[in-house]
Amino acid sequence: MSSDEHQSANTQRNMGQAEELANELTKNTVHLVSAINIATSWTVSMDDANAFAEHWKNLRLSNQHLFPKQKSKPNHHFADHIPELFQRWGPAQASATGVMSA
């Protein structure tokens, strides 16, 4: 393999890795935004609570993979219990979007 061919192969491999990282970061962001959207909703159902739990689980797993040196914080653990809080108390009205607009 010539040096040009070798360089081209390395460039293609690096581009593939960069594209894979971009896809993983996009999925991570989608899970974060989806979880926040549910957590700040004015109404929640059992399906919403389950969807939050699924997005949050996927976000936490993705964070461990993408940011292995970043340690989990107490608020991350607290958010694991948000579906239980939805079931017991309903949506968090005080933190729902639009509260300050009036």
mmCIF file of C-alpha atoms in Angstrom, residues 53-99:
data_model
loop_
_atom_site.group_PDB
_atom_site.id
_atom_site.type_symbol
_atom_site.label_atom_id
_atom_site.label_comp_id
_atom_site.label_asym_id
_atom_site.label_seq_id
_atom_site.Cartn_x
_atom_site.Cartn_y
_atom_site.Cartn_z
ATOM 1 C CA ALA A 53 -37.456 6.292 32.742
ATOM 2 C CA GLU A 54 -36.381 4.842 29.390
ATOM 3 C CA HIS A 55 -34.860 8.119 28.141
ATOM 4 C CA TRP A 56 -33.109 8.694 31.464
ATOM 5 C CA LYS A 57 -31.688 5.149 31.522
ATOM 6 C CA ASN A 58 -30.404 5.524 27.955
ATOM 7 C CA LEU A 59 -28.965 8.950 28.760
ATOM 8 C CA ARG A 60 -27.096 7.627 31.798
ATOM 9 C CA LEU A 61 -25.695 4.676 29.810
ATOM 10 C CA SER A 62 -24.705 6.977 26.967
ATOM 11 C CA ASN A 63 -23.019 9.389 29.380
ATOM 12 C CA GLN A 64 -20.967 6.545 30.862
ATOM 13 C CA HIS A 65 -19.801 5.575 27.378
ATOM 14 C CA LEU A 66 -19.180 9.094 26.026
ATOM 15 C CA PHE A 67 -17.805 10.678 29.200
ATOM 16 C CA PRO A 68 -16.159 7.855 31.187
ATOM 17 C CA LYS A 69 -14.233 10.216 33.493
ATOM 18 C CA GLN A 70 -17.360 12.186 34.458
ATOM 19 C CA LYS A 71 -18.741 10.970 37.770
ATOM 20 C CA SER A 72 -22.453 10.732 38.467
ATOM 21 C CA LYS A 73 -23.820 13.483 40.711
ATOM 22 C CA PRO A 74 -26.519 13.180 43.410
ATOM 23 C CA ASN A 75 -29.016 14.964 41.144
ATOM 24 C CA HIS A 76 -28.507 12.259 38.527
ATOM 25 C CA HIS A 77 -29.465 9.629 41.095
ATOM 26 C CA PHE A 78 -32.431 11.729 42.240
ATOM 27 C CA ALA A 79 -33.695 11.892 38.655
ATOM 28 C CA ASP A 80 -33.776 8.079 38.610
ATOM 29 C CA HIS A 81 -36.757 8.424 40.977
ATOM 30 C CA ILE A 82 -38.742 10.984 38.953
ATOM 31 C CA PRO A 83 -41.112 8.329 37.517
ATOM 32 C CA GLU A 84 -41.998 7.276 41.087
ATOM 33 C CA LEU A 85 -42.639 10.917 41.985
ATOM 34 C CA PHE A 86 -44.906 11.276 38.942
ATOM 35 C CA GLN A 87 -46.907 8.262 40.091
ATOM 36 C CA ARG A 88 -47.235 9.561 43.628
ATOM 37 C CA TRP A 89 -47.583 13.333 43.182
ATOM 38 C CA GLY A 90 -48.154 14.029 39.488
ATOM 39 C CA PRO A 91 -46.184 16.570 37.446
ATOM 40 C CA ALA A 92 -43.829 19.049 39.044
ATOM 41 C CA GLN A 93 -45.974 22.134 38.456
ATOM 42 C CA ALA A 94 -43.489 24.486 40.085
ATOM 43 C CA SER A 95 -40.795 23.563 37.580
ATOM 44 C CA ALA A 96 -43.012 23.191 34.523
ATOM 45 C CA THR A 97 -42.232 25.398 31.557
ATOM 46 C CA GLY A 98 -44.267 28.551 31.295
ATOM 47 C CA VAL A 99 -44.701 29.121 35.037
#
